[in-house]
Coordinates of C-alpha atoms and ligand atoms in Angstrom, one line a residue:
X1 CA -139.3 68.4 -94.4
X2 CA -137.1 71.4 -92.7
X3 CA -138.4 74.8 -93.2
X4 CA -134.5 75.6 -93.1
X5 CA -133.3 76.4 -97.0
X6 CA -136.1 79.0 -97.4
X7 CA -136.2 82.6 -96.3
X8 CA -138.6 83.4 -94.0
X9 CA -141.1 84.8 -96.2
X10 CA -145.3 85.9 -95.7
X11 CA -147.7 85.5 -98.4
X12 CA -151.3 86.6 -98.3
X13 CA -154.0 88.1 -100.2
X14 CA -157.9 89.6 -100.3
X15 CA -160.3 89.5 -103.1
X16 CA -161.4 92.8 -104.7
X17 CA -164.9 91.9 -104.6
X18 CA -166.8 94.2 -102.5
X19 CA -165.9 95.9 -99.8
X20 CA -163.3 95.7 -97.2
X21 CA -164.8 95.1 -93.8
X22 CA -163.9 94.6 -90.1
X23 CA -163.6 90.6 -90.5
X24 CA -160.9 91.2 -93.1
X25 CA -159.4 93.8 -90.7
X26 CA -159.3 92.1 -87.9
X27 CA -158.7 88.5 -89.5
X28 CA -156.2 88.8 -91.5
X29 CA -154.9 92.5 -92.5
X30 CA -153.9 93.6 -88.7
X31 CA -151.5 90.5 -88.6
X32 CA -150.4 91.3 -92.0
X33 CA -149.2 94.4 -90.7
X34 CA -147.6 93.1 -87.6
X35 CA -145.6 90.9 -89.7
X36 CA -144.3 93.6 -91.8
X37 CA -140.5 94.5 -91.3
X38 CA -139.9 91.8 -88.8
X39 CA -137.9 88.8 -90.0
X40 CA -140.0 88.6 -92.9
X41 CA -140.8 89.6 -96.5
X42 CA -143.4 90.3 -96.7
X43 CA -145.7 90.4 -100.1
X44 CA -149.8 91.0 -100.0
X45 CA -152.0 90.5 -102.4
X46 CA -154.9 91.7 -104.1
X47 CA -156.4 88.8 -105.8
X48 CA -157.8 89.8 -109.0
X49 CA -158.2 86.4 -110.7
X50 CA -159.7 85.1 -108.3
X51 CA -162.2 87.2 -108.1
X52 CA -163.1 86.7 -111.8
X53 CA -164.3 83.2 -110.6
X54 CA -167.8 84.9 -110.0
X55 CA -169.2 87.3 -112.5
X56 CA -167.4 90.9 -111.8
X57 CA -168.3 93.9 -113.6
X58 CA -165.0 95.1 -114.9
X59 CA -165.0 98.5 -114.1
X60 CA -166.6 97.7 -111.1
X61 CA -163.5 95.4 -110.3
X62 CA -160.7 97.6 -111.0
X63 CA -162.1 100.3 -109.0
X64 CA -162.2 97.8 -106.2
X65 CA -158.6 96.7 -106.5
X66 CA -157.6 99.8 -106.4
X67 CA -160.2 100.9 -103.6
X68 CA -158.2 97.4 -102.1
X69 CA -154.6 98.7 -102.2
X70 CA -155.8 101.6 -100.8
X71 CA -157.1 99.7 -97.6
X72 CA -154.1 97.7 -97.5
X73 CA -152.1 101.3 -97.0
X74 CA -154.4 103.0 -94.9
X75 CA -154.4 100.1 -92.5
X76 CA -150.5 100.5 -92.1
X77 CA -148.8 98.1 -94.8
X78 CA -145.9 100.2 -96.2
X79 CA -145.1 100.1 -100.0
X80 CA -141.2 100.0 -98.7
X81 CA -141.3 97.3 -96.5
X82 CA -143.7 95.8 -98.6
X83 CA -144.5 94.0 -102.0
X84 CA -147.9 95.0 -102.9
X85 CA -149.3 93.7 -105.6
X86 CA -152.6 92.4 -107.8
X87 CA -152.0 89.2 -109.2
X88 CA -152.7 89.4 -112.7
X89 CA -149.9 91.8 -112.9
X90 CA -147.6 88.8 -111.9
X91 CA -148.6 85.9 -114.7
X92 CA -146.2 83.2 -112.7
X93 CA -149.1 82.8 -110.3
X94 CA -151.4 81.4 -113.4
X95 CA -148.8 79.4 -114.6
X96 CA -147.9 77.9 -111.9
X97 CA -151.3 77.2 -111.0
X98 CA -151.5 74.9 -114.3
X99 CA -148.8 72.8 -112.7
X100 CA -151.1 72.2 -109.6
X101 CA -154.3 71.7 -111.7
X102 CA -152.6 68.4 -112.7
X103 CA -150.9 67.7 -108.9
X104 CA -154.1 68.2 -107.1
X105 CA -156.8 65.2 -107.5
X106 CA -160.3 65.8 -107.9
X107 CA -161.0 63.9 -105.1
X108 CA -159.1 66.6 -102.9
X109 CA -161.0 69.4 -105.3
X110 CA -164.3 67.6 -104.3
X111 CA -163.9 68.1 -100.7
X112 CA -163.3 71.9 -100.5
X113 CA -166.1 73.5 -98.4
X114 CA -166.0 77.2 -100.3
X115 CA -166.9 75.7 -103.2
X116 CA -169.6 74.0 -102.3
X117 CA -170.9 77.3 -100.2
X118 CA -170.5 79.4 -102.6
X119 CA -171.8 77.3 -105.2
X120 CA -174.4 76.3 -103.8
X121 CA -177.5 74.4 -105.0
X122 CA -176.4 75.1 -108.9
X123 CA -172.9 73.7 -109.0
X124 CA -173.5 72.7 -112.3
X125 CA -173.5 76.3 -113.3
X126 CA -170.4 77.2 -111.6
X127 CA -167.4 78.0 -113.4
X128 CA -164.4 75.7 -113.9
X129 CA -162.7 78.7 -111.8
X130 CA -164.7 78.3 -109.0
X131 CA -163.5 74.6 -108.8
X132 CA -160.2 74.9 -109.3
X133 CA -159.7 78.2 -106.9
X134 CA -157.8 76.7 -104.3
X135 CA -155.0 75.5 -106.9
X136 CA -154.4 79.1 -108.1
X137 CA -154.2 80.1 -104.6
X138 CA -151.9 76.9 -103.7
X139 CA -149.7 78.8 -106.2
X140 CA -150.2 82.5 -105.0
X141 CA -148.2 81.3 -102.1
X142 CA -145.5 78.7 -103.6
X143 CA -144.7 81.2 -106.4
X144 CA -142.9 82.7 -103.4
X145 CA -142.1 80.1 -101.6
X146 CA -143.7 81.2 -98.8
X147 CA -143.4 80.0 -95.6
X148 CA -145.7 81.8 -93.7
X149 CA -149.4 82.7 -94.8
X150 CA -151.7 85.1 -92.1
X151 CA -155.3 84.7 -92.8
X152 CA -158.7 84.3 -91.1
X153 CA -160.1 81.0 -89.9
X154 CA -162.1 80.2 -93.0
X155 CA -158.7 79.7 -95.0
X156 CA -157.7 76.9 -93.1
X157 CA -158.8 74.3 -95.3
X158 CA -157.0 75.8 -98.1
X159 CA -153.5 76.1 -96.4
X160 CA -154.1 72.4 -95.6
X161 CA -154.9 71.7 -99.3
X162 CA -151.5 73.9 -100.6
X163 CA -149.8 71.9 -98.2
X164 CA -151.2 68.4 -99.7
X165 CA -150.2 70.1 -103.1
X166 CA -146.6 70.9 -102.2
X167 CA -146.1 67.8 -100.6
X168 CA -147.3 65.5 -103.5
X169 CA -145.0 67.7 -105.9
X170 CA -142.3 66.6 -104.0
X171 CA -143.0 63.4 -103.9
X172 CA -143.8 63.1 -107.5
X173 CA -140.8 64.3 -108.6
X174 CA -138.1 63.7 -105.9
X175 CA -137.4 66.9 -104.7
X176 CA -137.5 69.1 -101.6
X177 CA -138.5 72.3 -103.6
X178 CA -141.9 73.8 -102.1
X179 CA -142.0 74.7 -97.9
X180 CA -144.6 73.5 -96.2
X181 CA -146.4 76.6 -95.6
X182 CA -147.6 77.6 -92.0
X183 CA -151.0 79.2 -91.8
X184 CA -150.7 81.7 -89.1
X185 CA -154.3 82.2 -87.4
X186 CA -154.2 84.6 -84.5
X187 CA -155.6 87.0 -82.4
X188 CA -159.2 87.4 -80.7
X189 CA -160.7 88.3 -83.9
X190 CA -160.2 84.7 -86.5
X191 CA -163.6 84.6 -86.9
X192 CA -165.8 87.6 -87.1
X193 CA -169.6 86.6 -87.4
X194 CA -172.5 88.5 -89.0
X195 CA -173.8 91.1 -86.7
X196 CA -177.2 89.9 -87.7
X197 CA -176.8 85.9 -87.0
X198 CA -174.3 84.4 -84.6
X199 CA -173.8 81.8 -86.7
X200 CA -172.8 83.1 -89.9
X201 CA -169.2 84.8 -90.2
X202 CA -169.1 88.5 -91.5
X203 CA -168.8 88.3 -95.4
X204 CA -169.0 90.7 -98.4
X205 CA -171.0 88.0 -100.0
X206 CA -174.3 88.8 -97.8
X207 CA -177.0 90.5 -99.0
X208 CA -177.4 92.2 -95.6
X209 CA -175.4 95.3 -95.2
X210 CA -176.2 95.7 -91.7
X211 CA -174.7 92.2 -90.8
X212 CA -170.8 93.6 -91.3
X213 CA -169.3 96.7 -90.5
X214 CA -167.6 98.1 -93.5
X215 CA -163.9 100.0 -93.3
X216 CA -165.5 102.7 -95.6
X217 CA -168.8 103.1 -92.9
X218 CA -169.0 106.6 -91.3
X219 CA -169.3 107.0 -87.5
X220 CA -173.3 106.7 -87.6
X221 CA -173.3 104.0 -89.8
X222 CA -171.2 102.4 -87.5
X223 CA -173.0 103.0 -84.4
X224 CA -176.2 102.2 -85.8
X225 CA -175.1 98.7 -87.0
X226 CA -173.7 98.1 -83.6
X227 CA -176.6 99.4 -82.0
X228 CA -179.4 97.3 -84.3
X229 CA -176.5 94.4 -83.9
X230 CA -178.5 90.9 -82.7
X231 CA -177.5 89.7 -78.8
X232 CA -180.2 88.3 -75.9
X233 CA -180.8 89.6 -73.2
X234 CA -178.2 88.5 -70.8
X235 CA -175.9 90.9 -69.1
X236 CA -172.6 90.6 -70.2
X237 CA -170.8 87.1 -67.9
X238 CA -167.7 87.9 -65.6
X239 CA -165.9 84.7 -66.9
X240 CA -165.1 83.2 -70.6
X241 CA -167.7 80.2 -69.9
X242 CA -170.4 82.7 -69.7
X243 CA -170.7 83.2 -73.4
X244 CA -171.1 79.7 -74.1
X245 CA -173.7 78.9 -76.3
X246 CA -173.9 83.0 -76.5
X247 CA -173.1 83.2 -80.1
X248 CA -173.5 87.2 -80.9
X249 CA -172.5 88.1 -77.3
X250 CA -169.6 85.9 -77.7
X251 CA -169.1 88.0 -81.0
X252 CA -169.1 91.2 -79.8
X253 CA -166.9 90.8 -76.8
X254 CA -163.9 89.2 -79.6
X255 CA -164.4 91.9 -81.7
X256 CA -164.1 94.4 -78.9
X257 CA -161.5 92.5 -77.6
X258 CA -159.8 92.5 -80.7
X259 CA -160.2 95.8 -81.1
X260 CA -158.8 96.9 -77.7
X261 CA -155.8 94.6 -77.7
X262 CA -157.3 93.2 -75.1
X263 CA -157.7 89.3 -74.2
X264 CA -161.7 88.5 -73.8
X265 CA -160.6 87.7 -69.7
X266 CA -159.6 91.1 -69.1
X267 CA -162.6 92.4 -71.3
X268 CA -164.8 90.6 -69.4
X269 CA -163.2 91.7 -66.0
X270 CA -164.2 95.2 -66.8
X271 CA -167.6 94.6 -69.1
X272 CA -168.7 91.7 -67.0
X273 CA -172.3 92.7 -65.6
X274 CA -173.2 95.4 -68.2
X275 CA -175.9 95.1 -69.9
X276 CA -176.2 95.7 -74.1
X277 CA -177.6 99.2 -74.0
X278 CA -174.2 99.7 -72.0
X279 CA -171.4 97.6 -73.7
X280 CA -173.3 99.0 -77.6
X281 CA -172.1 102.6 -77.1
X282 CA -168.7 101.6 -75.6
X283 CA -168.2 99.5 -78.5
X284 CA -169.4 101.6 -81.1
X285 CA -167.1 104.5 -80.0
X286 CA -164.1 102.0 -80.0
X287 CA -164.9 101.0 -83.9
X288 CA -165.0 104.3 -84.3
X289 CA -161.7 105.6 -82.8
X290 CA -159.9 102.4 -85.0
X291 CA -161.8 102.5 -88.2
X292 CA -162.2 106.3 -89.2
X293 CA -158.5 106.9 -89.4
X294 CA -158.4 104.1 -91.9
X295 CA -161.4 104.8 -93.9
X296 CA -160.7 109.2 -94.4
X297 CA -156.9 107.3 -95.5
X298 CA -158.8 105.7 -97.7
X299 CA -160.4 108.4 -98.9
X300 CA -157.3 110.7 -99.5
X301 CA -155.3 107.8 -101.5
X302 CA -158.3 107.0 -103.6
X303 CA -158.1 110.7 -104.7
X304 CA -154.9 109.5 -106.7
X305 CA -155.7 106.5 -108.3
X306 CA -152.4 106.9 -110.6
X307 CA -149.9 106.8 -107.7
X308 CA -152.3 103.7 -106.4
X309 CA -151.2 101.8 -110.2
X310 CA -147.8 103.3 -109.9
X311 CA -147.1 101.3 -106.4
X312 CA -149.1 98.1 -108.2
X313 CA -146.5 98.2 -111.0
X314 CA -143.2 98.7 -108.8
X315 CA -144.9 96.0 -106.5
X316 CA -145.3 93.8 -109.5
X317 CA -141.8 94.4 -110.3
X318 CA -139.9 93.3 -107.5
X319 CA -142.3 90.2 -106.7
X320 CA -141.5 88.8 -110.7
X321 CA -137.7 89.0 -109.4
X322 CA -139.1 86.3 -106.7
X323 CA -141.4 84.6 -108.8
X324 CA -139.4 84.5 -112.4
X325 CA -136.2 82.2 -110.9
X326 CA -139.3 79.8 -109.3
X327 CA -141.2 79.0 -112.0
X328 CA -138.5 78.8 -114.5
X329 CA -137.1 75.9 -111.7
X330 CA -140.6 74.4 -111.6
X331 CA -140.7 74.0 -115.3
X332 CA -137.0 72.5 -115.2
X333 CA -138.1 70.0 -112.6
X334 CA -141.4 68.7 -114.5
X335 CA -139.4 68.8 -118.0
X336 CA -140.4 71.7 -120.1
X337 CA -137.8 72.7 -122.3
X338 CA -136.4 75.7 -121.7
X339 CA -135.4 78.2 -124.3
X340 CA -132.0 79.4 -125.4
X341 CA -130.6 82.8 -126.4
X342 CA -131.4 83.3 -130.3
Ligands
TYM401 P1 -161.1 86.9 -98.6 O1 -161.0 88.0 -99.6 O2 -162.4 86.2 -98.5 O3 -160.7 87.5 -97.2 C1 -159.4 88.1 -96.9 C2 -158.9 87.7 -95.6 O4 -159.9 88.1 -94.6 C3 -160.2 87.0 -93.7 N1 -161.6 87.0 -93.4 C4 -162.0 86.9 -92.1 N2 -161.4 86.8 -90.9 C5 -162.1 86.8 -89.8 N3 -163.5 86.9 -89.8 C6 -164.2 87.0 -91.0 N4 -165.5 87.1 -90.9 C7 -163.4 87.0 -92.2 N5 -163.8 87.1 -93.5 C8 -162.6 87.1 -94.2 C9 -159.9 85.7 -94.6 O5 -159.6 84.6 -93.8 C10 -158.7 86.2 -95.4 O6 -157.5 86.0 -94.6 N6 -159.0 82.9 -100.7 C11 -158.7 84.1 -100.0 C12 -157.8 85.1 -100.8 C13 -156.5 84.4 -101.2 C14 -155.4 84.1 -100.4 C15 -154.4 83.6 -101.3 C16 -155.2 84.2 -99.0 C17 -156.2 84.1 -102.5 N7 -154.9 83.6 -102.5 C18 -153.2 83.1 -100.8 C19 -153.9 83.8 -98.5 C20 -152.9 83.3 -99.4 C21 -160.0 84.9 -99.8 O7 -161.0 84.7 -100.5 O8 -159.9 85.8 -98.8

């Protein structure tokens, strides 16, 4: 189907579980903010429903979404240029998640890797939330319309999935109304992994806090997680190829890479030969230099958590102009009646 009828518009989003940390960063929100005010709208998310999916204390959870929105800002996404928003402040999302819930199949459900992760052993205990997760995030992004969605490696499966969805409701009902949505992966960074196992990517979810760096870490929290990081006991390789089968070399080098707008040739080029108790410090100071900007920002627009739900419910606003026309289409397609003036 041609992208051509809809404007060229990003959609993404971040739980408000835990904290922000340098695989969000460097996954997804640095992209975010690259896309801003190009040939884009550009609307980010904090996604409050679905974080309900696992038990969330509530105050606990609104502090985060707002401790969220502040990260968003801090890390350079503009309230102008912008929509900012957390989704339960824009109900289309849930209702047009309902629609999916009967588009997507179970057997598509079934296959979804997160929720047999997160679930685990006990998926009997799991809530019907969990399950149905990537439908409501199917519609965080076709509420918009969206063509274009800028996330971490670990969403793929999901933008595949809101692609089947889109697709099928076409299909269904003889249209060409949702895009097929592009996931945009880039940069050195994709995939950050634990500091504390190679093989694990860097997530609120573990229990270690020395496996991720957080955006809120001071410098010697930083530089002690970097230094207490897990490598061998390799130098660093002169070549790409070198850091096969090198799994928290390899890590270090994208995130340093990443961090430098670098490529990991030309980090290599220079790093190639050091040895950890070299390339730590060097790294350490870099994370530094990036992150403490963003976290004392953080800091200063947490002191005013009232402007933070004054740019929520402006945000809020302008997406439900997007998102108000779309639904009210959907329903028209499927065969809702609609009302009438009384
Ligand atoms: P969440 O909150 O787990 O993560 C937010 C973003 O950060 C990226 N990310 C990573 N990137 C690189 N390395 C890592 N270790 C790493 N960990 C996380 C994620 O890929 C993501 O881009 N389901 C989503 C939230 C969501 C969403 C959406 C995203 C809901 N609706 C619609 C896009 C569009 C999630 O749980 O992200």
């Amino acid at each position: 189907m041609s992208q051509d009828p809809f404007t060229p518009r990003v959609f993404s989003g971040a739980q408000p579980s835990g904290n922000l940390h340098l695989g969000n960063y460097l996954g997804a929100l640095r992209n975010w903010v690259g896309m801003q005010g190009s040939d884009y709208e550009t609307v980010y998310c904090m996604v409050d429903l679905h974080a309900i999916t696992v038990w969330q204390d509530p105050a606990e959870l609104r502090q985060a979404t707002r401790e969220l929105c502040a990260g968003y800002i801090a890390s350079g996404l503009d309230p102008e240029k912008s929509i900012l928003i957390n989704q339960s402040q824009v109900p289309e999302h849930a209702q047009l998640a309902w629609i999916f819930n009967c588009v997507a199949r179970m057997g598509w459900m079934k296959r979804m890797t997160q929720f047999k992760d997160k679930a685990g052993k006990n998926a009997e205990n799991a809530s019907l939330g969990l399950f149905g997760y990537p439908a409501l995030m199917a519609a965080d992004i076709l509420i918009y319309h969206a063509t274009h969605v800028p996330v971490g490696e670990d969403q793929k499966q999901h933008l595949e999935l809101t692609r089947d969805i889109a697709a099928k409701f076409n299909h269904d009902y003889g249209v060409a109304f949702f895009p097929m949505t592009e996931p945009v992966i880039e940069g050195a960074a994709t995939r950050v992994m634990s500091l504390r196992d190679g093989s694990k990517k860097m997530s609120k979810s573990d229990p270690s806090d020395m496996s991720r760096i957080n955006m809120t870490d001071d410098a010697d929290t930083i530089a002690k997680k970097i230094r207490k990081a897990k490598t061998d006991p390799e130098a660093l390789p002169s070549e790409p190829e070198g850091l096969d089968d090198r799994p928290e070399a390899c890590n270090l080098v994208n995130i340093y890479a990443a961090l430098s707008d670098q490529s990991v040739d030309q980090v290599l080029s220079e790093m190639g030969g050091k040895q950890f108790g070299e390339f730590k410090p060097l790294l350490a100071d870099l994370a530094v230099a990036k992150l403490s900007p963003i976290s004392s920002e953080m800091a200063r627009l947490m002191a005013d958590p009232a402007e933070i739900d004054l740019i929520l419910s402006r945000g809020a606003q302008r997406a439900r102009e997007i998102t108000r026309p779309i639904l009210r289409q959907t329903y028209d397609i499927v065969g809702m009646v609609a009302p009438v003036e009384i």
